[in-house]
Amino acid sequence: MDDANGAPPQVDARPANACFRCGTQYGSVALARMAGLPVCDACASFFRNRPFPVWIKVAFTALILLAVLAFIYNQRFFFAHVGMIRGLHELKNGNLERAVTLLNASAERVPEEPEFRAIARYFQAALLVNQERSGEAIPLLKEAVAIRPDDPAYALALLEAEAGFAYERKDYDRFLEVAQTLARRQPDNPIAALGVASAHACKYAVTGDEAPKTLAERQIEAASKMKEADEPAFAEYLDRIRYRLETREIISRGEYLRRFPNGRSTQGAGGGG
């Protein structure tokens, strides 16, 4: 007799040709094997088509529901992260207003994440400073500094906003004080050095005293020797300071750009610095 038709071994004292599950004796009938044991057709069908227990179905449903709830909860973080990336991409393209909109939306999606809020406040403050609304930028930057007191970028931005606010209020003594603090913290930054010259130029424009004018010229000379003093931003800032020294007229950056959109040197209105 071959192995398929051979008499199976005894299992739990059942007859040699009995189904190992139900124990039915099939005499000389050859039974199918399952895991090496004889099994009748009815029992084989039971094992092969056995339904999942109810507890497994319930547990599986609960896991699916938990996964769905987790996705709904965490999608806020996913979309906030995507919005933050898009906002930073807009910054690289020079679109600050669009970037601020995206960054603020991201921060609002996850209010429990202070890092998102600090970044959004920082760039919104930068937009306000550019719009010559430095006073409105100060509380935003104070909030960012409170979240990340160890980040020097936020602290410097707060000082810059305070300098801008003093300038906008025509408090040129305070403007000079904050500008000097910024220059001390950034000794190699030519723009920070020009900030001091700008404050001295304001004091000269108001008083006509030659002393602040001399100090402004010295500061301009020192700043012009610094690395990166050949950047367009430096030249534009310097030209505005020289205009103030030459005319004793203090005008905002926006007004200056309106009058001289291509710089004064191209319009024959004085040196371009």
Tab-separated table of C-alpha atoms in Angstrom:
chain	number	residue	atom	x	y	z
A	1	MET	CA	0.000	0.000	0.000
A	2	ASP	CA	1.329	3.459	-0.849
A	3	ASP	CA	1.551	6.264	1.712
A	4	ALA	CA	-1.672	7.994	0.559
A	5	ASN	CA	-3.782	4.867	1.134
A	6	GLY	CA	-1.863	3.489	4.060
A	7	ALA	CA	-3.453	3.080	7.449
A	8	PRO	CA	-2.979	6.267	9.477
A	9	PRO	CA	-1.454	6.117	12.958
A	10	GLN	CA	-3.601	6.049	16.069
A	11	VAL	CA	-4.654	9.483	17.366
A	12	ASP	CA	-6.094	9.797	20.893
A	13	ALA	CA	-6.966	6.082	20.894
A	14	ARG	CA	-9.334	6.555	17.960
A	15	PRO	CA	-9.576	3.810	15.293
A	16	ALA	CA	-6.837	3.970	12.673
A	17	ASN	CA	-9.123	5.216	9.880
A	18	ALA	CA	-11.241	7.628	11.914
A	19	CYS	CA	-11.493	11.414	11.355
A	20	PHE	CA	-9.268	13.048	13.919
A	21	ARG	CA	-11.878	15.765	14.602
A	22	CYS	CA	-15.235	14.036	14.732
A	23	GLY	CA	-13.922	10.477	15.332
A	24	THR	CA	-16.154	8.922	12.658
A	25	GLN	CA	-14.826	5.528	11.536
A	26	TYR	CA	-14.588	5.142	7.786
A	27	GLY	CA	-13.300	1.581	7.645
A	28	SER	CA	-11.320	0.964	4.483
A	29	VAL	CA	-12.193	4.342	2.911
A	30	ALA	CA	-9.046	6.435	2.367
A	31	LEU	CA	-9.406	9.821	4.107
A	32	ALA	CA	-7.752	13.047	3.060
A	33	ARG	CA	-4.916	14.265	5.230
A	34	MET	CA	-4.654	17.621	6.981
A	35	ALA	CA	-1.422	18.357	8.851
A	36	GLY	CA	-0.654	14.678	8.395
A	37	LEU	CA	-3.887	13.522	10.092
A	38	PRO	CA	-6.960	11.855	8.525
A	39	VAL	CA	-9.965	14.095	8.189
A	40	CYS	CA	-13.371	13.601	6.640
A	41	ASP	CA	-14.761	15.922	3.992
A	42	ALA	CA	-17.196	17.636	6.378
A	43	CYS	CA	-14.493	18.404	8.932
A	44	ALA	CA	-12.033	19.451	6.228
A	45	SER	CA	-14.611	21.962	4.972
A	46	PHE	CA	-15.067	23.213	8.527
A	47	PHE	CA	-11.368	23.923	8.905
A	48	ARG	CA	-10.922	25.418	5.459
A	49	ASN	CA	-14.004	27.655	5.586
A	50	ARG	CA	-14.101	28.385	9.258
A	51	PRO	CA	-15.539	31.891	9.913
A	52	PHE	CA	-13.513	34.425	11.872
A	53	PRO	CA	-14.540	34.616	15.537
A	54	VAL	CA	-16.726	37.598	16.390
A	55	TRP	CA	-14.097	39.048	18.722
A	56	ILE	CA	-11.570	39.192	15.890
A	57	LYS	CA	-14.054	41.020	13.673
A	58	VAL	CA	-14.854	43.487	16.452
A	59	ALA	CA	-11.171	44.052	17.194
A	60	PHE	CA	-10.381	44.574	13.505
A	61	THR	CA	-13.222	47.083	13.152
A	62	ALA	CA	-12.024	48.924	16.247
A	63	LEU	CA	-8.481	49.118	14.850
A	64	ILE	CA	-9.753	50.499	11.537
A	65	LEU	CA	-11.842	53.093	13.370
A	66	LEU	CA	-8.848	54.048	15.519
A	67	ALA	CA	-6.679	54.443	12.410
A	68	VAL	CA	-9.311	56.678	10.779
A	69	LEU	CA	-9.599	58.841	13.893
A	70	ALA	CA	-5.816	59.085	14.150
A	71	PHE	CA	-5.602	60.160	10.512
A	72	ILE	CA	-8.308	62.801	10.994
A	73	TYR	CA	-6.529	64.117	14.079
A	74	ASN	CA	-3.035	64.075	12.591
A	75	GLN	CA	-3.930	65.425	9.168
A	76	ARG	CA	-3.834	68.889	10.762
A	77	PHE	CA	-0.128	68.430	11.384
A	78	PHE	CA	0.411	67.092	7.880
A	79	PHE	CA	-1.334	70.029	6.211
A	80	ALA	CA	0.351	72.490	8.596
A	81	HIS	CA	3.736	71.059	7.604
A	82	VAL	CA	2.851	71.297	3.912
A	83	GLY	CA	1.684	74.894	4.376
A	84	MET	CA	4.912	75.771	6.180
A	85	ILE	CA	6.991	74.344	3.315
A	86	ARG	CA	4.930	76.267	0.765
A	87	GLY	CA	5.327	79.453	2.798
A	88	LEU	CA	9.109	79.073	2.938
A	89	HIS	CA	9.113	78.437	-0.805
A	90	GLU	CA	7.261	81.729	-1.328
A	91	LEU	CA	9.873	83.460	0.813
A	92	LYS	CA	12.622	82.183	-1.478
A	93	ASN	CA	10.684	83.639	-4.398
A	94	GLY	CA	10.513	87.013	-2.640
A	95	ASN	CA	6.745	86.921	-2.081
A	96	LEU	CA	6.627	87.882	1.594
A	97	GLU	CA	2.898	88.671	1.741
A	98	ARG	CA	1.893	85.296	0.289
A	99	ALA	CA	4.391	83.566	2.570
A	100	VAL	CA	2.938	85.255	5.656
A	101	THR	CA	-0.576	84.162	4.665
A	102	LEU	CA	0.532	80.524	4.327
A	103	LEU	CA	2.597	80.529	7.521
A	104	ASN	CA	-0.215	82.056	9.574
A	105	ALA	CA	-2.668	79.472	8.210
A	106	SER	CA	-0.266	76.681	9.182
A	107	ALA	CA	0.121	78.050	12.704
A	108	GLU	CA	-3.657	78.282	13.121
A	109	ARG	CA	-4.063	74.604	12.158
A	110	VAL	CA	-1.914	73.470	15.079
A	111	PRO	CA	-2.246	76.082	17.838
A	112	GLU	CA	-0.662	73.657	20.306
A	113	GLU	CA	2.627	73.810	18.365
A	114	PRO	CA	4.473	76.975	19.505
A	115	GLU	CA	7.297	76.577	16.954
A	116	PHE	CA	4.872	77.072	14.070
A	117	ARG	CA	3.445	80.146	15.772
A	118	ALA	CA	6.894	81.654	16.403
A	119	ILE	CA	7.895	81.306	12.742
A	120	ALA	CA	4.608	82.818	11.570
A	121	ARG	CA	4.919	85.748	13.995
A	122	TYR	CA	8.510	86.396	12.921
A	123	PHE	CA	7.717	86.746	9.220
A	124	GLN	CA	4.496	88.656	9.823
A	125	ALA	CA	6.555	91.126	11.855
A	126	ALA	CA	9.055	91.373	8.992
A	127	LEU	CA	6.207	92.274	6.656
A	128	LEU	CA	4.967	94.971	9.035
A	129	VAL	CA	8.458	96.455	9.385
A	130	ASN	CA	8.741	96.583	5.589
A	131	GLN	CA	5.414	98.417	5.544
A	132	GLU	CA	6.797	100.919	8.088
A	133	ARG	CA	4.455	99.652	10.797
A	134	SER	CA	7.173	98.648	13.240
A	135	GLY	CA	5.053	99.368	16.297
A	136	GLU	CA	2.655	96.580	15.295
A	137	ALA	CA	5.558	94.196	14.758
A	138	ILE	CA	6.958	94.537	18.282
A	139	PRO	CA	4.306	92.458	20.165
A	140	LEU	CA	4.525	89.724	17.527
A	141	LEU	CA	8.286	89.498	17.946
A	142	LYS	CA	7.991	89.547	21.726
A	143	GLU	CA	5.736	86.511	21.420
A	144	ALA	CA	8.285	84.766	19.183
A	145	VAL	CA	11.099	85.572	21.636
A	146	ALA	CA	9.006	84.205	24.518
A	147	ILE	CA	8.604	80.930	22.622
A	148	ARG	CA	12.269	80.714	21.577
A	149	PRO	CA	14.360	82.904	23.898
A	150	ASP	CA	17.509	81.085	22.721
A	151	ASP	CA	17.056	82.063	19.053
A	152	PRO	CA	19.209	85.141	18.264
A	153	ALA	CA	17.311	85.831	15.023
A	154	TYR	CA	14.121	86.630	16.945
A	155	ALA	CA	15.968	88.842	19.451
A	156	LEU	CA	17.700	90.805	16.678
A	157	ALA	CA	14.442	91.206	14.782
A	158	LEU	CA	12.832	92.626	17.923
A	159	LEU	CA	15.626	95.193	18.241
A	160	GLU	CA	15.260	96.127	14.570
A	161	ALA	CA	11.529	96.634	15.054
A	162	GLU	CA	12.199	98.810	18.111
A	163	ALA	CA	14.681	100.875	16.096
A	164	GLY	CA	12.141	101.243	13.300
A	165	PHE	CA	9.425	102.243	15.750
A	166	ALA	CA	11.672	104.907	17.296
A	167	TYR	CA	12.443	106.245	13.812
A	168	GLU	CA	8.750	106.306	12.892
A	169	ARG	CA	7.974	108.222	16.113
A	170	LYS	CA	10.848	110.645	15.367
A	171	ASP	CA	12.519	109.627	18.629
A	172	TYR	CA	16.013	109.820	17.165
A	173	ASP	CA	17.820	109.495	20.504
A	174	ARG	CA	16.121	106.136	21.057
A	175	PHE	CA	16.744	105.256	17.410
A	176	LEU	CA	20.473	105.860	17.920
A	177	GLU	CA	20.541	103.887	21.162
A	178	VAL	CA	18.940	100.786	19.622
A	179	ALA	CA	20.984	101.097	16.410
A	180	GLN	CA	24.198	101.098	18.450
A	181	THR	CA	23.025	97.979	20.303
A	182	LEU	CA	22.351	96.249	16.996
A	183	ALA	CA	25.768	97.238	15.662
A	184	ARG	CA	27.502	95.876	18.771
A	185	ARG	CA	25.702	92.554	18.411
A	186	GLN	CA	26.578	92.346	14.713
A	187	PRO	CA	30.073	93.841	14.459
A	188	ASP	CA	30.612	92.513	10.934
A	189	ASN	CA	27.248	93.541	9.520
A	190	PRO	CA	27.560	96.636	7.287
A	191	ILE	CA	23.811	97.264	7.316
A	192	ALA	CA	23.830	97.357	11.124
A	193	ALA	CA	26.747	99.808	10.982
A	194	LEU	CA	24.791	102.002	8.566
A	195	GLY	CA	21.912	101.992	11.025
A	196	VAL	CA	24.062	103.985	13.417
A	197	ALA	CA	24.974	106.406	10.614
A	198	SER	CA	21.281	106.735	9.769
A	199	ALA	CA	20.448	107.715	13.359
A	200	HIS	CA	23.256	110.302	13.447
A	201	ALA	CA	22.023	111.669	10.106
A	202	CYS	CA	18.532	112.067	11.567
A	203	LYS	CA	19.902	114.016	14.516
A	204	TYR	CA	21.863	116.258	12.128
A	205	ALA	CA	18.814	116.813	9.927
A	206	VAL	CA	16.784	117.945	12.946
A	207	THR	CA	19.397	120.070	14.736
A	208	GLY	CA	21.798	121.196	12.011
A	209	ASP	CA	24.613	120.424	14.441
A	210	GLU	CA	27.797	119.400	12.611
A	211	ALA	CA	28.820	116.881	15.310
A	212	PRO	CA	26.262	114.184	14.410
A	213	LYS	CA	26.978	114.764	10.731
A	214	THR	CA	30.661	114.085	11.341
A	215	LEU	CA	29.791	110.944	13.310
A	216	ALA	CA	27.534	109.783	10.492
A	217	GLU	CA	30.318	110.232	7.935
A	218	ARG	CA	32.771	108.300	10.100
A	219	GLN	CA	30.284	105.494	10.532
A	220	ILE	CA	29.659	105.396	6.770
A	221	GLU	CA	33.385	105.137	6.152
A	222	ALA	CA	33.731	102.266	8.624
A	223	ALA	CA	30.706	100.432	7.211
A	224	SER	CA	31.950	100.813	3.631
A	225	LYS	CA	35.101	98.857	4.494
A	226	MET	CA	33.183	95.838	5.742
A	227	LYS	CA	32.643	92.647	3.833
A	228	GLU	CA	29.401	92.602	1.798
A	229	ALA	CA	29.394	96.412	1.621
A	230	ASP	CA	29.113	96.024	-2.149
A	231	GLU	CA	25.611	94.521	-1.938
A	232	PRO	CA	22.688	96.440	-3.550
A	233	ALA	CA	20.876	96.731	-0.213
A	234	PHE	CA	23.901	98.493	1.278
A	235	ALA	CA	24.130	100.935	-1.637
A	236	GLU	CA	20.417	101.750	-1.439
A	237	TYR	CA	20.546	102.350	2.330
A	238	LEU	CA	23.687	104.462	2.003
A	239	ASP	CA	22.110	106.583	-0.723
A	240	ARG	CA	19.151	107.356	1.538
A	241	ILE	CA	21.482	108.401	4.359
A	242	ARG	CA	23.495	110.635	2.051
A	243	TYR	CA	20.296	112.251	0.814
A	244	ARG	CA	19.400	113.026	4.429
A	245	LEU	CA	22.832	114.503	5.090
A	246	GLU	CA	22.734	116.592	1.925
A	247	THR	CA	19.185	117.920	2.206
A	248	ARG	CA	18.436	117.647	5.953
A	249	GLU	CA	15.115	116.138	4.894
A	250	ILE	CA	13.975	112.960	6.629
A	251	ILE	CA	11.684	110.863	4.460
A	252	SER	CA	10.563	107.258	4.755
A	253	ARG	CA	12.064	104.520	2.663
A	254	GLY	CA	8.786	104.214	0.778
A	255	GLU	CA	8.786	107.904	-0.101
A	256	TYR	CA	12.442	107.774	-1.082
A	257	LEU	CA	11.810	104.866	-3.467
A	258	ARG	CA	8.804	106.665	-4.887
A	259	ARG	CA	10.915	109.714	-5.681
A	260	PHE	CA	13.961	107.813	-6.870
A	261	PRO	CA	12.844	104.373	-8.084
A	262	ASN	CA	16.152	103.843	-9.908
A	263	GLY	CA	18.394	105.543	-7.366
A	264	ARG	CA	19.525	109.136	-7.276
A	265	SER	CA	22.769	108.525	-9.187
A	266	THR	CA	20.830	107.605	-12.347
A	267	GLN	CA	18.746	110.758	-12.076
A	268	GLY	CA	21.558	113.258	-11.514
A	269	ALA	CA	20.315	114.176	-8.065
A	270	GLY	CA	23.551	113.567	-6.179
A	271	GLY	CA	25.974	110.774	-5.450
A	272	GLY	CA	24.669	107.234	-5.268
A	273	GLY	CA	26.966	106.261	-2.371
